PDB file of C-alpha atoms in Angstrom:
ATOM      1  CA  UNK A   2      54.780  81.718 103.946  1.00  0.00           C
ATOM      2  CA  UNK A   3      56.889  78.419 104.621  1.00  0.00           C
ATOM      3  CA  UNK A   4      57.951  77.964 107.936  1.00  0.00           C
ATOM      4  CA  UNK A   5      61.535  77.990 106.488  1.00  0.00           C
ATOM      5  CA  UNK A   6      61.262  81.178 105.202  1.00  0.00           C
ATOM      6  CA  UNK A   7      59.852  82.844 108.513  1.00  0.00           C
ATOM      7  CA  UNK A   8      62.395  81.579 110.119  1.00  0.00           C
ATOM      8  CA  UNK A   9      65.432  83.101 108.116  1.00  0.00           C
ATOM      9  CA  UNK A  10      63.401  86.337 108.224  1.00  0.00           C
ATOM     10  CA  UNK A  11      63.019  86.245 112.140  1.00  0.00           C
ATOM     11  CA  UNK A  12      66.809  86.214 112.153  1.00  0.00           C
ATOM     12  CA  UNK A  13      66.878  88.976 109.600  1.00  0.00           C
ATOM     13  CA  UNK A  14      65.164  91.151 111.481  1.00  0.00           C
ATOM     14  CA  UNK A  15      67.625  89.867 114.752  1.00  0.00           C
ATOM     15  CA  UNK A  16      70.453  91.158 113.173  1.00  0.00           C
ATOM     16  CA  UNK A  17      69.360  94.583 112.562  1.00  0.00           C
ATOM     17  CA  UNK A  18      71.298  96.956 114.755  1.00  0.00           C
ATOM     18  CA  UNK A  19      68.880  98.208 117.600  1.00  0.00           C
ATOM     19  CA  UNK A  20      70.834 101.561 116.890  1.00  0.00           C
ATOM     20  CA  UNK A  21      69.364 104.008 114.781  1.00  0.00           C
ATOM     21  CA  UNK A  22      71.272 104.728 111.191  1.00  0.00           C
ATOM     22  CA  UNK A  23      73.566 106.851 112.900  1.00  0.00           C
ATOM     23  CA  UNK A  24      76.531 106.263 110.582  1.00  0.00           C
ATOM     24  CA  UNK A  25      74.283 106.839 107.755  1.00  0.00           C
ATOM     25  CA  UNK A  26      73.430 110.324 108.979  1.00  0.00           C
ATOM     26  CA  UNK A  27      76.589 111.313 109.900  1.00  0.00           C
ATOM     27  CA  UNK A  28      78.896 111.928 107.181  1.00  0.00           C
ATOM     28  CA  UNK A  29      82.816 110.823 107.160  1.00  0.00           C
ATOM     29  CA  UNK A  30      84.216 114.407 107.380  1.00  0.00           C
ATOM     30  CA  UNK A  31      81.544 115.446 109.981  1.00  0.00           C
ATOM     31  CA  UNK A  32      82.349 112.709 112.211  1.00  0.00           C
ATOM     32  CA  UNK A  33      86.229 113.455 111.900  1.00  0.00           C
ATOM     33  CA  UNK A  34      85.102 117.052 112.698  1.00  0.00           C
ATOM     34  CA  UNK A  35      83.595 116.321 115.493  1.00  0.00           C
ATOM     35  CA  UNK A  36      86.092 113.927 116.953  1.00  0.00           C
ATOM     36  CA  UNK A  37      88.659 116.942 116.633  1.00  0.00           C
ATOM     37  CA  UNK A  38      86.578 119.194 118.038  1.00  0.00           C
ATOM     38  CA  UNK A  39      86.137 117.265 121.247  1.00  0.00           C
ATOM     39  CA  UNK A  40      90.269 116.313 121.195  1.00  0.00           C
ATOM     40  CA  UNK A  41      91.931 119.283 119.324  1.00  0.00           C
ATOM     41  CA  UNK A  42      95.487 117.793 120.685  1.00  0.00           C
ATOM     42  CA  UNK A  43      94.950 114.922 118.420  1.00  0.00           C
ATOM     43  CA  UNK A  44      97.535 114.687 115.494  1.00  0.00           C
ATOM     44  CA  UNK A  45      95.586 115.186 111.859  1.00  0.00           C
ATOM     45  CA  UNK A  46      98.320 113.735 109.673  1.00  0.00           C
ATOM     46  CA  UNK A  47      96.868 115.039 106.787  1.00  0.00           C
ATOM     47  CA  UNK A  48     100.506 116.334 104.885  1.00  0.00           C
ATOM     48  CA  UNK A  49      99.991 113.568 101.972  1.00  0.00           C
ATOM     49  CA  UNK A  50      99.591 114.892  98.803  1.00  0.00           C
ATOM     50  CA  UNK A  51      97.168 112.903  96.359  1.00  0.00           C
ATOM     51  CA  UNK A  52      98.048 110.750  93.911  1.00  0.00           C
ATOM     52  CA  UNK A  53      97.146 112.720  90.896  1.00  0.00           C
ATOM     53  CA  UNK A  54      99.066 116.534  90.718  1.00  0.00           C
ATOM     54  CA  UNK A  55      97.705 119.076  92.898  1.00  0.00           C
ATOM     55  CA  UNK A  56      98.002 120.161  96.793  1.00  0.00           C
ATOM     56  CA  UNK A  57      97.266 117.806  99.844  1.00  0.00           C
ATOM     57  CA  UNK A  58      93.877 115.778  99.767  1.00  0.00           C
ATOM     58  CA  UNK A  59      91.563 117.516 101.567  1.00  0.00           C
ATOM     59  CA  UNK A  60      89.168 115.319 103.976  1.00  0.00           C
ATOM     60  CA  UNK A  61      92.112 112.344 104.550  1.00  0.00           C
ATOM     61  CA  UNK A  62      93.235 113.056 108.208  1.00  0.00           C
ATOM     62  CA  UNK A  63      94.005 110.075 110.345  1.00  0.00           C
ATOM     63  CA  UNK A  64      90.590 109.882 111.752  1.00  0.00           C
ATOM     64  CA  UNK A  65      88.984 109.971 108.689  1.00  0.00           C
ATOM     65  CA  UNK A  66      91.125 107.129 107.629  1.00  0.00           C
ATOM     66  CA  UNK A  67      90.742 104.962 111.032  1.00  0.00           C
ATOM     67  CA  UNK A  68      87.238 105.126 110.901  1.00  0.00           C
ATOM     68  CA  UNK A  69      86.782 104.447 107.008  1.00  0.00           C
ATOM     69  CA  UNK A  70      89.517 101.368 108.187  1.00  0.00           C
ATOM     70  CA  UNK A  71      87.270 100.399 111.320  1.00  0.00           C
ATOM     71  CA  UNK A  72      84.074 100.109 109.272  1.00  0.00           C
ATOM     72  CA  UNK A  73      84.974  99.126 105.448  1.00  0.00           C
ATOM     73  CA  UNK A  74      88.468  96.993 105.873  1.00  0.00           C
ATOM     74  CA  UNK A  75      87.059  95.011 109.025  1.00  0.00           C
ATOM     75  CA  UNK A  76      83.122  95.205 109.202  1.00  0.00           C
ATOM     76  CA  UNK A  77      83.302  96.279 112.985  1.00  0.00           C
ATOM     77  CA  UNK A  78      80.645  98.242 114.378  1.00  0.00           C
ATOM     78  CA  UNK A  79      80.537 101.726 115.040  1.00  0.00           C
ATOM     79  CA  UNK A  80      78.385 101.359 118.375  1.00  0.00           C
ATOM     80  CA  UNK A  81      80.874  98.584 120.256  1.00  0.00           C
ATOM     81  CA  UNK A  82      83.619 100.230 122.410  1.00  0.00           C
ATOM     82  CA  UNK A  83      85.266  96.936 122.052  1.00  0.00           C
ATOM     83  CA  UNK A  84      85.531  96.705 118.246  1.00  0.00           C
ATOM     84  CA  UNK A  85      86.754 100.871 118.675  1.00  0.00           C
ATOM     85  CA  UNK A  86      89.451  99.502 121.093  1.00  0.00           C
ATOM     86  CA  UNK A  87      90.174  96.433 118.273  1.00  0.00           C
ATOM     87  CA  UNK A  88      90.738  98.598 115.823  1.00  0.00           C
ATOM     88  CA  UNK A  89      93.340 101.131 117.886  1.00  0.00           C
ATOM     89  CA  UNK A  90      95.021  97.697 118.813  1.00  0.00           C
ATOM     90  CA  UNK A  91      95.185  96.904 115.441  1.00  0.00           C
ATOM     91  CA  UNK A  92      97.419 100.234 114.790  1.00  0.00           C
ATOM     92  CA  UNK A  93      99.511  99.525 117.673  1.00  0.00           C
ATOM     93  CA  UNK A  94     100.061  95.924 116.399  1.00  0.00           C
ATOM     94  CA  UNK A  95      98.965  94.131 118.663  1.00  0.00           C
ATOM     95  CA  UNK A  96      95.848  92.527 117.390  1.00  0.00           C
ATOM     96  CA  UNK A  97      94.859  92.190 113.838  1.00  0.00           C
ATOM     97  CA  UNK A  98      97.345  93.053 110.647  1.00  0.00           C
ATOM     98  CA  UNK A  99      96.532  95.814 108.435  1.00  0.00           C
ATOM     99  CA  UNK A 100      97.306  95.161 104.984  1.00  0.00           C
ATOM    100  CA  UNK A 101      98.835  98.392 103.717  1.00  0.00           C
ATOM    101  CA  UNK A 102      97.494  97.940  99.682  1.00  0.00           C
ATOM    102  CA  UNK A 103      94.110  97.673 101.367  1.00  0.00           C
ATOM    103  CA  UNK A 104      94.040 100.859 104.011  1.00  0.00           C
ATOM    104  CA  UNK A 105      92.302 103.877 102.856  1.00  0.00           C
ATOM    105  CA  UNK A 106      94.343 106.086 101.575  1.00  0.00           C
ATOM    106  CA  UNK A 107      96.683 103.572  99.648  1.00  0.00           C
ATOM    107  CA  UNK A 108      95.597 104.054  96.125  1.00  0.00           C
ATOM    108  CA  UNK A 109      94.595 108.177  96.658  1.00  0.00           C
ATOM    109  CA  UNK A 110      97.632 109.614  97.654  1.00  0.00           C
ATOM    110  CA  UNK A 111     101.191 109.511  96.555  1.00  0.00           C
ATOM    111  CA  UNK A 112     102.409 107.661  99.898  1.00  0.00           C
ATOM    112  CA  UNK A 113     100.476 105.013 101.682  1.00  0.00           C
ATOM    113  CA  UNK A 114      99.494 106.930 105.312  1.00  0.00           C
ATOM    114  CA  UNK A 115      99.910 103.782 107.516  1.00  0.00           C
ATOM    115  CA  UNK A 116     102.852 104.067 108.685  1.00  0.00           C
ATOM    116  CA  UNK A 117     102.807 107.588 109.715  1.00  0.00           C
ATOM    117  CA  UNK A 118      99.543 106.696 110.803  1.00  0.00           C
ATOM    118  CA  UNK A 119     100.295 103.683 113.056  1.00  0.00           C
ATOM    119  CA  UNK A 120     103.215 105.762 114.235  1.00  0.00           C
ATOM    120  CA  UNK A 121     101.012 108.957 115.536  1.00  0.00           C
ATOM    121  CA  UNK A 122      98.459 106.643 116.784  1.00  0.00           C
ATOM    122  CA  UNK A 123     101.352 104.999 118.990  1.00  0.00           C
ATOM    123  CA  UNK A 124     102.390 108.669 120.103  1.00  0.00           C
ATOM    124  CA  UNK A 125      99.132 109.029 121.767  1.00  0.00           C
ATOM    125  CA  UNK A 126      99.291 108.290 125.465  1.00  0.00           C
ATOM    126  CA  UNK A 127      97.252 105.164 126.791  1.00  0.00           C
ATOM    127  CA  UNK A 128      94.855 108.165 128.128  1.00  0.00           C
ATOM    128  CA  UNK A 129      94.481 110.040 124.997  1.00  0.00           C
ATOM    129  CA  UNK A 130      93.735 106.492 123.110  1.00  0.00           C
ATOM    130  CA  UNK A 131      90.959 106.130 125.416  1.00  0.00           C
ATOM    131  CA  UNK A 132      89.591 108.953 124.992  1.00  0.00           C
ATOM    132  CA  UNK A 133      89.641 108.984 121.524  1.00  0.00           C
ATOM    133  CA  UNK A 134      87.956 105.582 121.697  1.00  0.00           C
ATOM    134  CA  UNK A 135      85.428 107.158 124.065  1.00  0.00           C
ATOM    135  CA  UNK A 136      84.858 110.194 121.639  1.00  0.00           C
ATOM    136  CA  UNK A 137      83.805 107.653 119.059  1.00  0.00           C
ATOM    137  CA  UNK A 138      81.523 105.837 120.717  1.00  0.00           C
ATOM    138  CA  UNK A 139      80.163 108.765 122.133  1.00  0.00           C
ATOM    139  CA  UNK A 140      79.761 110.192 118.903  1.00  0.00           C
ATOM    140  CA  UNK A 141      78.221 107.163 116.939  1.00  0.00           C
ATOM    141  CA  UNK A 142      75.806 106.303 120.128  1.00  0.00           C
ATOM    142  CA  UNK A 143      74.130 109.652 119.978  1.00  0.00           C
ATOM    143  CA  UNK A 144      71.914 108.249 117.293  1.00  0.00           C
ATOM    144  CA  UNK A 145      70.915 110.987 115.570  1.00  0.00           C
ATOM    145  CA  UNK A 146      74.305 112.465 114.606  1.00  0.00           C
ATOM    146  CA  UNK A 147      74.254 115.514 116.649  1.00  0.00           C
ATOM    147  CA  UNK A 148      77.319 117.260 118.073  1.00  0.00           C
ATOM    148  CA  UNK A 149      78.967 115.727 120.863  1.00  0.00           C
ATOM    149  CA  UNK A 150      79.662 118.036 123.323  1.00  0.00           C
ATOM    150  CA  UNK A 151      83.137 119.189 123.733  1.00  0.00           C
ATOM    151  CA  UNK A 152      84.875 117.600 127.314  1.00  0.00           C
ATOM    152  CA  UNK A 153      81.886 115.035 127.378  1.00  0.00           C
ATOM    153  CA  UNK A 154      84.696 111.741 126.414  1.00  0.00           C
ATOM    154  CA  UNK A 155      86.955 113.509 128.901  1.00  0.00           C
ATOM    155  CA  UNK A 156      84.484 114.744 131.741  1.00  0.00           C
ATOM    156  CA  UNK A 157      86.702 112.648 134.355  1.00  0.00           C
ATOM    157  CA  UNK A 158      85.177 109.432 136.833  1.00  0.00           C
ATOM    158  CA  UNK A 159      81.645 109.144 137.710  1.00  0.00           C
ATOM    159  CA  UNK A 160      80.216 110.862 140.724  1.00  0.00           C
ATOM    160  CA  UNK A 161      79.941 108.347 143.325  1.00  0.00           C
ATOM    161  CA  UNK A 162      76.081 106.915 143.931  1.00  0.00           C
ATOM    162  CA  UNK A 163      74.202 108.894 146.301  1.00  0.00           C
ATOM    163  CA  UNK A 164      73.465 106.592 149.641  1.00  0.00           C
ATOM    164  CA  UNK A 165      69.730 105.655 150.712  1.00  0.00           C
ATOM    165  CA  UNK A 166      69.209 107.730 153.621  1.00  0.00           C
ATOM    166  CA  UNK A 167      66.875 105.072 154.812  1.00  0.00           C
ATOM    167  CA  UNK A 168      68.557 102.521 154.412  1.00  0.00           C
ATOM    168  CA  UNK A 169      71.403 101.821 157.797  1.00  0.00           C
ATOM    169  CA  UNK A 170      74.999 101.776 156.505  1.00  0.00           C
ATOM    170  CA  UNK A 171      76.356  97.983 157.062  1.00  0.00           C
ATOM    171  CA  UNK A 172      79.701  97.279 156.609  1.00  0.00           C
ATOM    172  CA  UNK A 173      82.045  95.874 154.205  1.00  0.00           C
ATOM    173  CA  UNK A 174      82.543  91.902 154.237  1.00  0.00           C
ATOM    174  CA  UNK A 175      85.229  91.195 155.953  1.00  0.00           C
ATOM    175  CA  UNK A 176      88.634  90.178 154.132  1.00  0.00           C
ATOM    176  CA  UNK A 177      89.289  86.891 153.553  1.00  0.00           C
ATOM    177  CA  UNK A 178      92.178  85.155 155.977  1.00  0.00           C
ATOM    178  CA  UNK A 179      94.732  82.144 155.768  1.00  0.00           C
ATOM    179  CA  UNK A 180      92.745  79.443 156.119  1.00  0.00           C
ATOM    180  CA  UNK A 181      89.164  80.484 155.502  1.00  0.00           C
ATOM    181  CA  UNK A 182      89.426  78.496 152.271  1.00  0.00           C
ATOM    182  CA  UNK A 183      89.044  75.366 154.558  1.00  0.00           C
ATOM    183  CA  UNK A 184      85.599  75.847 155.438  1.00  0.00           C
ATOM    184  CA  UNK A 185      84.656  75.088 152.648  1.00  0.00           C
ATOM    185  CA  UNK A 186      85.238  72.028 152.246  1.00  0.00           C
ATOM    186  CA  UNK A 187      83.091  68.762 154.079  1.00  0.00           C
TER     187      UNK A 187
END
């Protein structure tokens, strides 16, 4: 093998997600399922009727369509909290445009979701956004496409670290005061 060529194949094998398939296992409707499972107070907008004749799509519901947006318009992973939080930003406006003829749903059903989409999506409260952020990473970090457990995005903070009992207690550094700034300099 040329060195060349074991080269580009040592950064093949680089870029391969450290994840397992996850997304692969887990199909588009069970994901959505699960994510409103876990927050059952999150709007479905799924009233749009398909293109051709006949009663409303089933399977389009708004997180159907953000997560077929998140992975197929812009590429973003499914394991990154931050490229979750990207793509919410995105509905809000305030990162990234969507191009409406390109979001899922455009060419399927007889009006183009994205505004009512972008609109429910800006209903949610900074808290619910998070946790539906949460719920997704939650739910694509399992690896193996199990159920997330309902309350698990929403469990509340952390306990607090338990304390060495051997080691003694020392207190907090002391806050800094007008002037301490001067000592360090020569």
């Amino acid at each position: 093998m040329r060195p060349l060529s074991a080269c580009w194949l040592l950064i093949g094998l680089l870029l391969v997600p450290l994840h397992p398939a996850a997304a692969q296992r887990l199909t588009l409707g069970e994901a959505a399922a699960q994510v409103y499972l876990v927050l059952p107070q999150l709007p479905r907008e799924d009233q749009y009727r398909p293109a051709s004749a006949g009663d409303r799509e089933v399977g389009s519901t708004l997180v159907q369509r953000l997560i077929r947006y998140h992975q197929l318009a812009k590429s973003r992973s499914v394991y990154s909290r931050l490229d979750w939080k990207l793509t919410v930003a995105d509905y809000l406006g305030a990162y990234d445009y969507i191009n409406p003829d390109a979001y899922p749903g455009a060419e399927t059903l007889s009006q183009n979701p994205l505004e009512g989409d972008r609109a429910a999506v800006r209903r949610l409260s900074r808290a619910q956004r998070e946790q539906l952020v949460q719920t997704l990473v939650n739910l694509f970090n399992t690896g193996d496409g199990r159920p997330i457990q309902p309350n698990s995005a929403t469990a509340g903070p952390a306990p607090a670290p338990a304390t060495d009992s051997r080691r003694p207690q020392q207190p907090p550094p002391p806050l800094p005061r007008p002037g301490d700034a001067q000592l360090l300099g020569p």
